[in-house]
Tab-separated table of C-alpha atoms and ligand atoms in Angstrom:
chain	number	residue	atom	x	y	z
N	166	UNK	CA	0.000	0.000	0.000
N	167	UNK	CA	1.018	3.718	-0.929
N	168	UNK	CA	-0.127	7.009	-0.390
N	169	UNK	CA	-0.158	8.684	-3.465
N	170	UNK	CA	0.520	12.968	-4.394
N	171	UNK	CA	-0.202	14.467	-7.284
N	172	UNK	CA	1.423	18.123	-7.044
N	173	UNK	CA	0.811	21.435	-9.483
N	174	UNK	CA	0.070	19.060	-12.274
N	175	UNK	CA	-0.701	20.108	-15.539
N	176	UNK	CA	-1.454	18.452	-19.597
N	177	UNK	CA	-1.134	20.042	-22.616
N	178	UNK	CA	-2.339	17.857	-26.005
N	179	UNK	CA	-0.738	20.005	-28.414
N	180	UNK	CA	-2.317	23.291	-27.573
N	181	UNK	CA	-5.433	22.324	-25.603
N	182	UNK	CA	-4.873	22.858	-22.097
N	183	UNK	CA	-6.618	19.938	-20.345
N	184	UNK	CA	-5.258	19.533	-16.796
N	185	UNK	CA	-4.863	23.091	-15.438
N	186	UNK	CA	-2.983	22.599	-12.092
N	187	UNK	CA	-4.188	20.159	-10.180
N	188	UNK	CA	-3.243	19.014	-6.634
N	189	UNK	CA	-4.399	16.088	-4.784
N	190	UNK	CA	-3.397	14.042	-1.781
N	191	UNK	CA	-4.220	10.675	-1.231
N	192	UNK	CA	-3.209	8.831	2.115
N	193	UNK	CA	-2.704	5.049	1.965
N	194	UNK	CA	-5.271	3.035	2.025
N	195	UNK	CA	-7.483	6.168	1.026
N	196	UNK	CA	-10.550	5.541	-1.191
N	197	UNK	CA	-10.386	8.627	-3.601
N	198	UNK	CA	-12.955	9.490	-6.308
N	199	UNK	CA	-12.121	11.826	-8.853
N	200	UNK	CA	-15.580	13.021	-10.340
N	201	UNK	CA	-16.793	15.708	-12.446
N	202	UNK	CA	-18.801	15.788	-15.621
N	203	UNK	CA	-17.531	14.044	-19.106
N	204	UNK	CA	-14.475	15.689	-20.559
N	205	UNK	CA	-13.228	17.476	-17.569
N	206	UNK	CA	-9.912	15.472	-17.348
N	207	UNK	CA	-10.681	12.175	-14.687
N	208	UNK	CA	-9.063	9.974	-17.392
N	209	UNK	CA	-6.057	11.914	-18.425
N	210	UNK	CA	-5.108	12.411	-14.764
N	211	UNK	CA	-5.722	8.802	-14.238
N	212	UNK	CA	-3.501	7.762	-16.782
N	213	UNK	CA	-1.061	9.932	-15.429
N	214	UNK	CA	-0.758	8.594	-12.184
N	215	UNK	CA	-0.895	4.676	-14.402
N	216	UNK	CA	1.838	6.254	-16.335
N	217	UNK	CA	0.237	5.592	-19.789
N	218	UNK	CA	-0.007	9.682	-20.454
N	219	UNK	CA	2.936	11.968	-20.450
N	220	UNK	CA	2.841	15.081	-17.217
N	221	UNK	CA	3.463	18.437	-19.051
N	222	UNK	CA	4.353	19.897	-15.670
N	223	UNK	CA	4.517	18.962	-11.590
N	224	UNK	CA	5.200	15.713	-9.968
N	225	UNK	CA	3.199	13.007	-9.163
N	226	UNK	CA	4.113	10.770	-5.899
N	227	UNK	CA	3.419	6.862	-5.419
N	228	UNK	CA	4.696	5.358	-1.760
N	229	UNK	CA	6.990	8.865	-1.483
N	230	UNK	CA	8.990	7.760	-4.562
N	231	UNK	CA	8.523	10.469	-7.420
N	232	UNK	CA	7.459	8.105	-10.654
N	233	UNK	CA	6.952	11.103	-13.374
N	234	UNK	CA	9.935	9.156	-15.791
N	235	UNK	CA	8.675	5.863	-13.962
N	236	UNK	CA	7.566	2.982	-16.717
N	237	UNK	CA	3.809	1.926	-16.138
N	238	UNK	CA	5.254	-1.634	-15.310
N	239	UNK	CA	8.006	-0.201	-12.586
N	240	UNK	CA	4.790	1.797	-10.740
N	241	UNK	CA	3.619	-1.080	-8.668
N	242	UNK	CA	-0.103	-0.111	-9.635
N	243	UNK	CA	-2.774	-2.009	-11.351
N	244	UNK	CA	-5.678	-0.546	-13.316
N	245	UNK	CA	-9.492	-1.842	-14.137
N	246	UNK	CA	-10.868	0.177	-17.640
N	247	UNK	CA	-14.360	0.383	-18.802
N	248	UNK	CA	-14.049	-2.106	-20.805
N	249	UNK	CA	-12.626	-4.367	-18.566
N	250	UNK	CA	-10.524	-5.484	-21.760
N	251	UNK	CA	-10.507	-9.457	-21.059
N	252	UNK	CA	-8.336	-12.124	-23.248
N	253	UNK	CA	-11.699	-13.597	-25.415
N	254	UNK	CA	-9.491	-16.589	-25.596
N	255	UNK	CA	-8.039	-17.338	-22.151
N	256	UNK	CA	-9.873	-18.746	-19.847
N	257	UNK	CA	-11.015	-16.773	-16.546
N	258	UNK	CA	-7.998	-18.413	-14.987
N	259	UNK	CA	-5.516	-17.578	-17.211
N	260	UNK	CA	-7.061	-14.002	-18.084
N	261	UNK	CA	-6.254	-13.650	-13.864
N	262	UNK	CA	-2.810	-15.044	-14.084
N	263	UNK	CA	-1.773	-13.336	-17.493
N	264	UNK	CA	0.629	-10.755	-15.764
N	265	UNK	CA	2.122	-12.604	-13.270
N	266	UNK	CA	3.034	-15.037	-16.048
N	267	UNK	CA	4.235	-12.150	-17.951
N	268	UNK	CA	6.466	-11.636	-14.886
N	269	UNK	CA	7.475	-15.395	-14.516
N	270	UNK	CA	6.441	-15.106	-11.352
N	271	UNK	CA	6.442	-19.200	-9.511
N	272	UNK	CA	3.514	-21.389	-10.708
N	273	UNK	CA	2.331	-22.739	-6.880
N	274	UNK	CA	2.612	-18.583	-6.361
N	275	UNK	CA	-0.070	-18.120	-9.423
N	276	UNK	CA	-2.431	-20.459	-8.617
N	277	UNK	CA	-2.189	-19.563	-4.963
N	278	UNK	CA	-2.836	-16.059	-5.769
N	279	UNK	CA	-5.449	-16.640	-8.017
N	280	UNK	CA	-7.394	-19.034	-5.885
N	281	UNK	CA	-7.416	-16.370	-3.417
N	282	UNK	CA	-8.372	-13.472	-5.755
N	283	UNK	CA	-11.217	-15.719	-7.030
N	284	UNK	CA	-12.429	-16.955	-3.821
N	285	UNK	CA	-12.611	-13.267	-2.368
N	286	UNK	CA	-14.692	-12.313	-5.877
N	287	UNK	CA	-16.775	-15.681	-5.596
N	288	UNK	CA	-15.542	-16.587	-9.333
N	289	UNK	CA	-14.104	-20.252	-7.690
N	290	UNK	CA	-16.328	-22.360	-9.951
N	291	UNK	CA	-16.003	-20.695	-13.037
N	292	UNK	CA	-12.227	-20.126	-13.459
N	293	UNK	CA	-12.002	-22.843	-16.371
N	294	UNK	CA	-15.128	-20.547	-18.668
N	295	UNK	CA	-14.003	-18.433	-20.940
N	296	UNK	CA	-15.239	-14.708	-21.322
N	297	UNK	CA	-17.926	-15.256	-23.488
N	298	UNK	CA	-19.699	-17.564	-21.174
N	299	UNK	CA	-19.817	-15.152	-18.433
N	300	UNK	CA	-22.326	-12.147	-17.040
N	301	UNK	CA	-21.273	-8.339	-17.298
N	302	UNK	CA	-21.144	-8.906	-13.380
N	303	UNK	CA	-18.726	-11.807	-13.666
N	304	UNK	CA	-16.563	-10.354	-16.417
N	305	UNK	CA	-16.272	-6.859	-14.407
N	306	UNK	CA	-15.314	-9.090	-11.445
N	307	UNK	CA	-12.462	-11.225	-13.326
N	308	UNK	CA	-11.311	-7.588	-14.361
N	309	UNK	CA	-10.906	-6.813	-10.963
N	310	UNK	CA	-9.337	-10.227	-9.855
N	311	UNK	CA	-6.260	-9.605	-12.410
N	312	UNK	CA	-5.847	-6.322	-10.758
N	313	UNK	CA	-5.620	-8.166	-7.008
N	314	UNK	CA	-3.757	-11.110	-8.104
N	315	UNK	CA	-0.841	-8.453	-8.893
N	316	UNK	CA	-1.516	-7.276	-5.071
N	317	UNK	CA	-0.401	-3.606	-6.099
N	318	UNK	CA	0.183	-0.812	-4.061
N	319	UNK	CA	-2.651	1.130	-5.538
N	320	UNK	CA	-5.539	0.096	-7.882
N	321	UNK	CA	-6.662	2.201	-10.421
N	322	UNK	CA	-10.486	2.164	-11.608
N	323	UNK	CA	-11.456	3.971	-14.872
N	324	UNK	CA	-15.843	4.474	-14.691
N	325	UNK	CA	-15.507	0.270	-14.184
N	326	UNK	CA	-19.177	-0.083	-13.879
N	327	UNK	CA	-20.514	1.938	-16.737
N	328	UNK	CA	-21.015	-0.758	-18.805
N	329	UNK	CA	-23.247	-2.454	-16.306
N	330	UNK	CA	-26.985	-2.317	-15.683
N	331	UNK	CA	-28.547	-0.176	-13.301
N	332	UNK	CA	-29.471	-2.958	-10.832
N	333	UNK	CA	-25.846	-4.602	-11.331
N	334	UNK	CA	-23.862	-1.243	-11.019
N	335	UNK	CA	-25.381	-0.962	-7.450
N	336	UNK	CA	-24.672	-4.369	-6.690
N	337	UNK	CA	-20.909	-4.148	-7.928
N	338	UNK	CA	-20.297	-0.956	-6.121
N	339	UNK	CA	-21.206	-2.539	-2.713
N	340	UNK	CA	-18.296	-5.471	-3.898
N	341	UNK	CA	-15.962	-2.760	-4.901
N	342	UNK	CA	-16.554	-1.615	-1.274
N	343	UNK	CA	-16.176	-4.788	0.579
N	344	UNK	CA	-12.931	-5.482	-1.646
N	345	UNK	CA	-11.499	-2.392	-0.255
N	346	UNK	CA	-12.531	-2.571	3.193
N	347	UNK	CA	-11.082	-5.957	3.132
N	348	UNK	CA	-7.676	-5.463	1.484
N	349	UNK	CA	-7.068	-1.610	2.078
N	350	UNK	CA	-5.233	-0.924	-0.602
N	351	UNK	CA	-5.053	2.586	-2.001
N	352	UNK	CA	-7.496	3.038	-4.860
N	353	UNK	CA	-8.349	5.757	-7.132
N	354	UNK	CA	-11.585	5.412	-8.529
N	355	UNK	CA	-12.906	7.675	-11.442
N	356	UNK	CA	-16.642	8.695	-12.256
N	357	UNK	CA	-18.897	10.869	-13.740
N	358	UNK	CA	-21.760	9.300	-11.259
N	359	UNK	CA	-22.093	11.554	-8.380
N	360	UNK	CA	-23.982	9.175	-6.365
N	361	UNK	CA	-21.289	6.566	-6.835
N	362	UNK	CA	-18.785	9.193	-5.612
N	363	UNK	CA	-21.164	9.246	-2.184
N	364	UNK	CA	-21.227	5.921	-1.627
N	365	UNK	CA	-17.905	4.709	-2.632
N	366	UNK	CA	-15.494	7.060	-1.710
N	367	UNK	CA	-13.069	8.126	1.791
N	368	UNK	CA	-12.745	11.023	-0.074
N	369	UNK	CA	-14.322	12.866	-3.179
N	370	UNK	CA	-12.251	14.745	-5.622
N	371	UNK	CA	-14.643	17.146	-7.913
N	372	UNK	CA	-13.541	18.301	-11.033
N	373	UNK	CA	-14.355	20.604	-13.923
N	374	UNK	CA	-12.667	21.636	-16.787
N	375	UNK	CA	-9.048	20.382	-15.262
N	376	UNK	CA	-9.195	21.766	-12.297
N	377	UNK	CA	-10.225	20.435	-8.987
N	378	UNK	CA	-13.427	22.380	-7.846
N	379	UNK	CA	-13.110	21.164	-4.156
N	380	UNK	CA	-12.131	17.717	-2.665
N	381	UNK	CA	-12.892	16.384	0.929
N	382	UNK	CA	-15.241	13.446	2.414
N	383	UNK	CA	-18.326	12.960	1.131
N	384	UNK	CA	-20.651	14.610	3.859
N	385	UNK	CA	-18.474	17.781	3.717
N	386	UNK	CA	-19.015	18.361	0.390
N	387	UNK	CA	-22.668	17.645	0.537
N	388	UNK	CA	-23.078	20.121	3.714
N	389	UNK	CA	-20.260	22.932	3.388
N	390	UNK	CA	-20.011	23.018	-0.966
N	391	UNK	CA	-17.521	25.540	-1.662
N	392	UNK	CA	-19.473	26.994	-4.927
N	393	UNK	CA	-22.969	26.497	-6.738
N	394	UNK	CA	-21.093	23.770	-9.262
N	395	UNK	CA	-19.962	21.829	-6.761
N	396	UNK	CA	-23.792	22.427	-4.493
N	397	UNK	CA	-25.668	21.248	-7.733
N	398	UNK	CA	-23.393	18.624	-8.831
N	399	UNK	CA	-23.147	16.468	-5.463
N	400	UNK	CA	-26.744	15.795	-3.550
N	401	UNK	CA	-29.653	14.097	-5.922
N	402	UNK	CA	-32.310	15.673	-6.654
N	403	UNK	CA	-29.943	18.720	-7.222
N	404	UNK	CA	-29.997	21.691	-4.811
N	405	UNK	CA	-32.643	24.335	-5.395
N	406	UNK	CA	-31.323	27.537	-6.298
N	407	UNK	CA	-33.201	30.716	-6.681
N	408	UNK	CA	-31.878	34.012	-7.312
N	409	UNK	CA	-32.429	37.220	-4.603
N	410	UNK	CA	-30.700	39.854	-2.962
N	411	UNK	CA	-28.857	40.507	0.346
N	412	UNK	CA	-30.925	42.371	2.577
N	413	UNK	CA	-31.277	43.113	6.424
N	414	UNK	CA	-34.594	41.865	8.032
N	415	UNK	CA	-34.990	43.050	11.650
N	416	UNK	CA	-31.420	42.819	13.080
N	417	UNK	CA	-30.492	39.274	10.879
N	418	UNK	CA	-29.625	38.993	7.114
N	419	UNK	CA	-32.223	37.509	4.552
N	420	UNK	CA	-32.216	36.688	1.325
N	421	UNK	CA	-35.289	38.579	-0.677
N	422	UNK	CA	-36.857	36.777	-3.524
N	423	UNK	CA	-38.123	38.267	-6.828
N	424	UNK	CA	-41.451	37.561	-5.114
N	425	UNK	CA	-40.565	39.511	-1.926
N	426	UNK	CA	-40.193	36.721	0.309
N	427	UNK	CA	-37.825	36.911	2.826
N	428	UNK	CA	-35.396	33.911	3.901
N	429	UNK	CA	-33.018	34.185	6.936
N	430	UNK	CA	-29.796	33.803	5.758
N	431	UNK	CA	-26.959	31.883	8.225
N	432	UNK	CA	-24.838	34.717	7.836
N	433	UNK	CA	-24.038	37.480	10.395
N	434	UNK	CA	-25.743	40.555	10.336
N	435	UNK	CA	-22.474	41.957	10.702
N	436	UNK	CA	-21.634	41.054	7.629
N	437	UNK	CA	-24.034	42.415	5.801
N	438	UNK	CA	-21.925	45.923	4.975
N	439	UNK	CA	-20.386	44.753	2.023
N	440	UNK	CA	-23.181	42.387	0.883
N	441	UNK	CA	-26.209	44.634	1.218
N	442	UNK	CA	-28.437	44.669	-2.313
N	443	UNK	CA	-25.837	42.456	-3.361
N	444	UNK	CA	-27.509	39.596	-6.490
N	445	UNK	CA	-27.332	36.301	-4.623
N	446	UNK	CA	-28.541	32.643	-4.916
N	447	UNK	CA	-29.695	31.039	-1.891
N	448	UNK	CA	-29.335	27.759	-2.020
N	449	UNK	CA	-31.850	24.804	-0.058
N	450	UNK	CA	-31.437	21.019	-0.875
N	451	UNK	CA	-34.981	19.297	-1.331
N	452	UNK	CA	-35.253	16.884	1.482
N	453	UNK	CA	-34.243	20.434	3.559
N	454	UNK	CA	-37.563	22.193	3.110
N	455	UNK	CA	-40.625	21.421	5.022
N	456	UNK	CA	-44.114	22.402	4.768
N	457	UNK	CA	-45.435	25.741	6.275
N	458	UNK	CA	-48.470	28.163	6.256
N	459	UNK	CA	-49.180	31.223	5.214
N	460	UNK	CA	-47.054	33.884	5.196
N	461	UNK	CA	-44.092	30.830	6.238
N	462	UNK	CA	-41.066	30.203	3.532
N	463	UNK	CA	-41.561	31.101	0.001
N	464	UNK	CA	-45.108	30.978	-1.750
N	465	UNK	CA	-45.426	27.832	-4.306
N	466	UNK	CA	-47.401	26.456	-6.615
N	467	UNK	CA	-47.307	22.690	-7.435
N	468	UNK	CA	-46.855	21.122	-10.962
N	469	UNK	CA	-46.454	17.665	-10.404
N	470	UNK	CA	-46.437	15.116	-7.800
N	471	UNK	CA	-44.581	12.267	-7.849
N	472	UNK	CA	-45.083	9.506	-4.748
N	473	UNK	CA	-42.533	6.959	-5.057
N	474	UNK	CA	-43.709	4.998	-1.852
N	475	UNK	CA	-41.138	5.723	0.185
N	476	UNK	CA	-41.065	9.838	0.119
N	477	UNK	CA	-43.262	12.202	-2.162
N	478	UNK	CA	-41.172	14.481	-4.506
N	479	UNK	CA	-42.653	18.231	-5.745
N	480	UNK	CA	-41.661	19.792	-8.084
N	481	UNK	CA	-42.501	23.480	-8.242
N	482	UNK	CA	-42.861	27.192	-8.933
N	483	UNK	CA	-41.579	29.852	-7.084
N	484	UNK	CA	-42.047	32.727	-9.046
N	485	UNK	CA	-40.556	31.525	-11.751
N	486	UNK	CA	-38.318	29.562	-10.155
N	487	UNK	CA	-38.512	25.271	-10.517
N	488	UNK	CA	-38.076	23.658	-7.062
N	489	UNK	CA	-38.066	20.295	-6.072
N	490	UNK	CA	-38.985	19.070	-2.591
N	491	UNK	CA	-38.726	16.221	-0.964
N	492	UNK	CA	-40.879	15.077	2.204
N	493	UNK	CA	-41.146	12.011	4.012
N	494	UNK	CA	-44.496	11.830	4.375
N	495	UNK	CA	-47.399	11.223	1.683
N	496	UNK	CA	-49.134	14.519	0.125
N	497	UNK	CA	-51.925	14.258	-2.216
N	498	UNK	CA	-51.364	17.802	-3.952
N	499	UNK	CA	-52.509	18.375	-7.078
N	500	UNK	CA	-51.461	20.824	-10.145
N	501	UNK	CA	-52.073	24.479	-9.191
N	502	UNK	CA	-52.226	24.132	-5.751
N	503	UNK	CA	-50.340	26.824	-3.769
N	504	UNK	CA	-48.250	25.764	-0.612
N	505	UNK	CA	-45.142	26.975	1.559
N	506	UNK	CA	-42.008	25.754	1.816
N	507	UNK	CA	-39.607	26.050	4.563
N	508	UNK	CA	-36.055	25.872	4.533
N	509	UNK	CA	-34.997	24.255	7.032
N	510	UNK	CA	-32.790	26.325	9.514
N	511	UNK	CA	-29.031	25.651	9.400
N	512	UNK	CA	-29.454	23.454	6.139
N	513	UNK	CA	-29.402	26.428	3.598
N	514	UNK	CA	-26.597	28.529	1.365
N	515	UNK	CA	-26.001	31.559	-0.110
N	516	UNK	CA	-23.427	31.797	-2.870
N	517	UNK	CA	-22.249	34.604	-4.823
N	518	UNK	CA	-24.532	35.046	-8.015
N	519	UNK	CA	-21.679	36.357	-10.054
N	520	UNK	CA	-18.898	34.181	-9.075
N	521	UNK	CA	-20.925	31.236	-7.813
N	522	UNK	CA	-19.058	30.862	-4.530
N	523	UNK	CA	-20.057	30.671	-1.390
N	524	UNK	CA	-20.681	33.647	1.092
N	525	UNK	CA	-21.031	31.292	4.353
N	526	UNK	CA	-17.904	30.816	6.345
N	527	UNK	CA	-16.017	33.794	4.929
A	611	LIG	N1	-5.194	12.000	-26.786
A	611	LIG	C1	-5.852	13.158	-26.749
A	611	LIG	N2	-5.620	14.140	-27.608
A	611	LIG	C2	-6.259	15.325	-27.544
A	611	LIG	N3	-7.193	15.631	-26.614
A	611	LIG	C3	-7.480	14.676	-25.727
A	611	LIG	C4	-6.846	13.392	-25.719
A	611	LIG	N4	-7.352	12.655	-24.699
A	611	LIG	C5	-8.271	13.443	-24.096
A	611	LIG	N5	-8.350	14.652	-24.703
A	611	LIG	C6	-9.204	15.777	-24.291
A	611	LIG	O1	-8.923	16.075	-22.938
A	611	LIG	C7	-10.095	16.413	-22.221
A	611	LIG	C8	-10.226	15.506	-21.017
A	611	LIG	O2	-10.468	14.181	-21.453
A	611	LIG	P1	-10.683	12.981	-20.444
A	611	LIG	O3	-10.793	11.736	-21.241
A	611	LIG	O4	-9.628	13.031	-19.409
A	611	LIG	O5	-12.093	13.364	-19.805
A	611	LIG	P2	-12.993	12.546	-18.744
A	611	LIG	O6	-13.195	13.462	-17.593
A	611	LIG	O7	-12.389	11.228	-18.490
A	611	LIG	O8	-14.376	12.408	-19.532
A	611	LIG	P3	-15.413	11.164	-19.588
A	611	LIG	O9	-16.255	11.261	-18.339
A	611	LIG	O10	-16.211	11.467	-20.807
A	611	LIG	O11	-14.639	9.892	-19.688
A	611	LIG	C9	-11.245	16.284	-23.209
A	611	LIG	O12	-11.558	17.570	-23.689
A	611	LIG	C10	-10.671	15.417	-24.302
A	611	LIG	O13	-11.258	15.727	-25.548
A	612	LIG	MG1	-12.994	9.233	-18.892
């Protein structure tokens, strides 16, 4: 196991500047997810830190040993793609043992190591198929039992469940997370899934365009998000945002709507100087609003109501705002009706409406 540091790092391809600085720090037998939407570098820097991509500039660390003229092979790492790119004609057993043949390593030491590898991914009876005759679920799993059998000092994971159904993807991702909770080895895992991010990941890298919007563990980016891309991007159904203005309300700031409602804001009145009239969007997640009365929250009205058993989500208006919200409890509004929602104190933002960052804990 390594920890792994990836410091000031930047990619050029030919003139396109892809990777724009980019520092990350992974401790060992960390669980990091790089995620951010398609394009915005996860693969590049992956392939980076695999060694298959050339650094334009800074250094990237594995186990404290500085690797940027390192050969892929030297890097003690082993990778899972997309694709999971299995040998059609080697059986699983041999697609498991391929590199550690490649490396003449000991037979007794291959089939011991793939016995175990197999037995941990409960692929014991079906070592002598060949790819064809397995599942997506099996074939992602040998994928991942060539990477153990190499028993690396950090795995690599390029989006390995994408090519999985929806039902299997969740199923795999609770494996991916046994696997590491059982062998702790340092992993890098890259996704353009936010939710997988959640659930997966010690810590969450988010990225945009090549650089790294904000990193930390999950819950801190889901409670303290550093700008409106990375508020809407983690958290599903996204985070409400409507658009108002900084204003004082009695002694305590507020947000005003378009509408005239008024919203406390959690930011000290004190502060309000420099902030006052100021364009803002306040920020409430839908499972943080509950239902008021009159003259409570922000005026809605309803367009749709979707019960999915377990909560009720609405979605809609304020002024012409969408909003989702998400309650608990079973509501049998219809189209047009008008109710109020509540934000729910010490769950709500305020960023910036120019720069999109956030105003709390400045
Ligand atoms: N070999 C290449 N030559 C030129 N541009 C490239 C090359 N590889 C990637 N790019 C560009 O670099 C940017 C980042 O690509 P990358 O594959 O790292 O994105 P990603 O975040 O992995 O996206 P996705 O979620 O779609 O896989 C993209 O704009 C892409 O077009
Ligand atoms: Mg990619």
């Amino acid at each position: 196991m390594a920890s792994v540091q990836i410091r000031g790092i930047q990619k050029y391809f030919g003139g396109t500047h892809v990777i724009r600085g980019v520092d990350i720090d992974i401790e060992d037998g960390q669980f990091a997810v790089l995620v951010g939407p398609s394009g915005c570098g996860k693969s590049t820097l992956l392939r980076m830190l695999a060694g298959l991509e050339e650094i334009s500039s800074g250094e990237i660390s594995i186990g404290g040993r500085v690797v940027n003229s390192v050969e892929p092979k030297e890097r003690d790492i082993a990778m899972v793609f997309q694709n999971y790119a299995l040998y059609p004609h080697m059986t699983v057993f041999d697609n498991m043992a391929f590199s550690l043949m490649l490396a003449k390593t000991d037979k007794a030491l291959i089939k011991e190591r793939v016995d175990k590898a197999s037995s941990i991914l409960g692929l014991g009876q079906l070592l002598d198929r060949y790819p064809r005759q397995l599942s997506g679920g099996q074939r992602q799993r040998v994928a991942m039992g060539r990477a153990i059998v190499r028993d690396p000092q950090v795995f690599l994971f390029d989006e390995p469940l994408s090519n999985l159904d929806a039902k299997l993807r969740v199923q795999m991702r609770a494996e991916i997370k046994e696997l590491h909770q059982r062998l702790r080895t340092t992993s890098v895992y890259v996704t353009h899934d936010q939710i997988e991010a959640m659930t997966m990941g010690d810590r969450i890298v988010v990225m945009r365009d090549g650089v790294v919007e904000q990193q930390g563990k999950p819950l801190e980016l889901y409670d303290r998000p550093v700008n409106t891309f990375v508020a809407g991007f983690i958290g599903s159904p996204a985070m409400n945002f409507l658009p108002g203005t900084m204003v004082l309300n009695g002694g305590d700031i507020a947000v005003e709507l378009a509408d005239g409602s008024r919203l406390p804001a959690p930011l000290r009145a004190s502060r309000l100087g420099p902030l006052g009239g100021k364009p803002v969007i306040y920020g409430v997640r839908p499972e943080h609003l509950r239902l008021g009365s009159a003259g409570e929250g922000m005026r809605a009205v309803v367009s749709v109501v979707e019960p999915t058993g377990a909560q009720t989500e609405i979605y809609a208006k304020v002024g012409g705002t969408d909003v989702i919200a998400i309650f608990r409890e079973r509501h049998e509004f219809r189209a047009g009706d008008v109710i109020h929602l509540v934000p729910e104190h010490g769950h709500t933002h305020v960023f910036d409406a120019e720069s999109g960052k956030s105003l709390l804990g400045e």
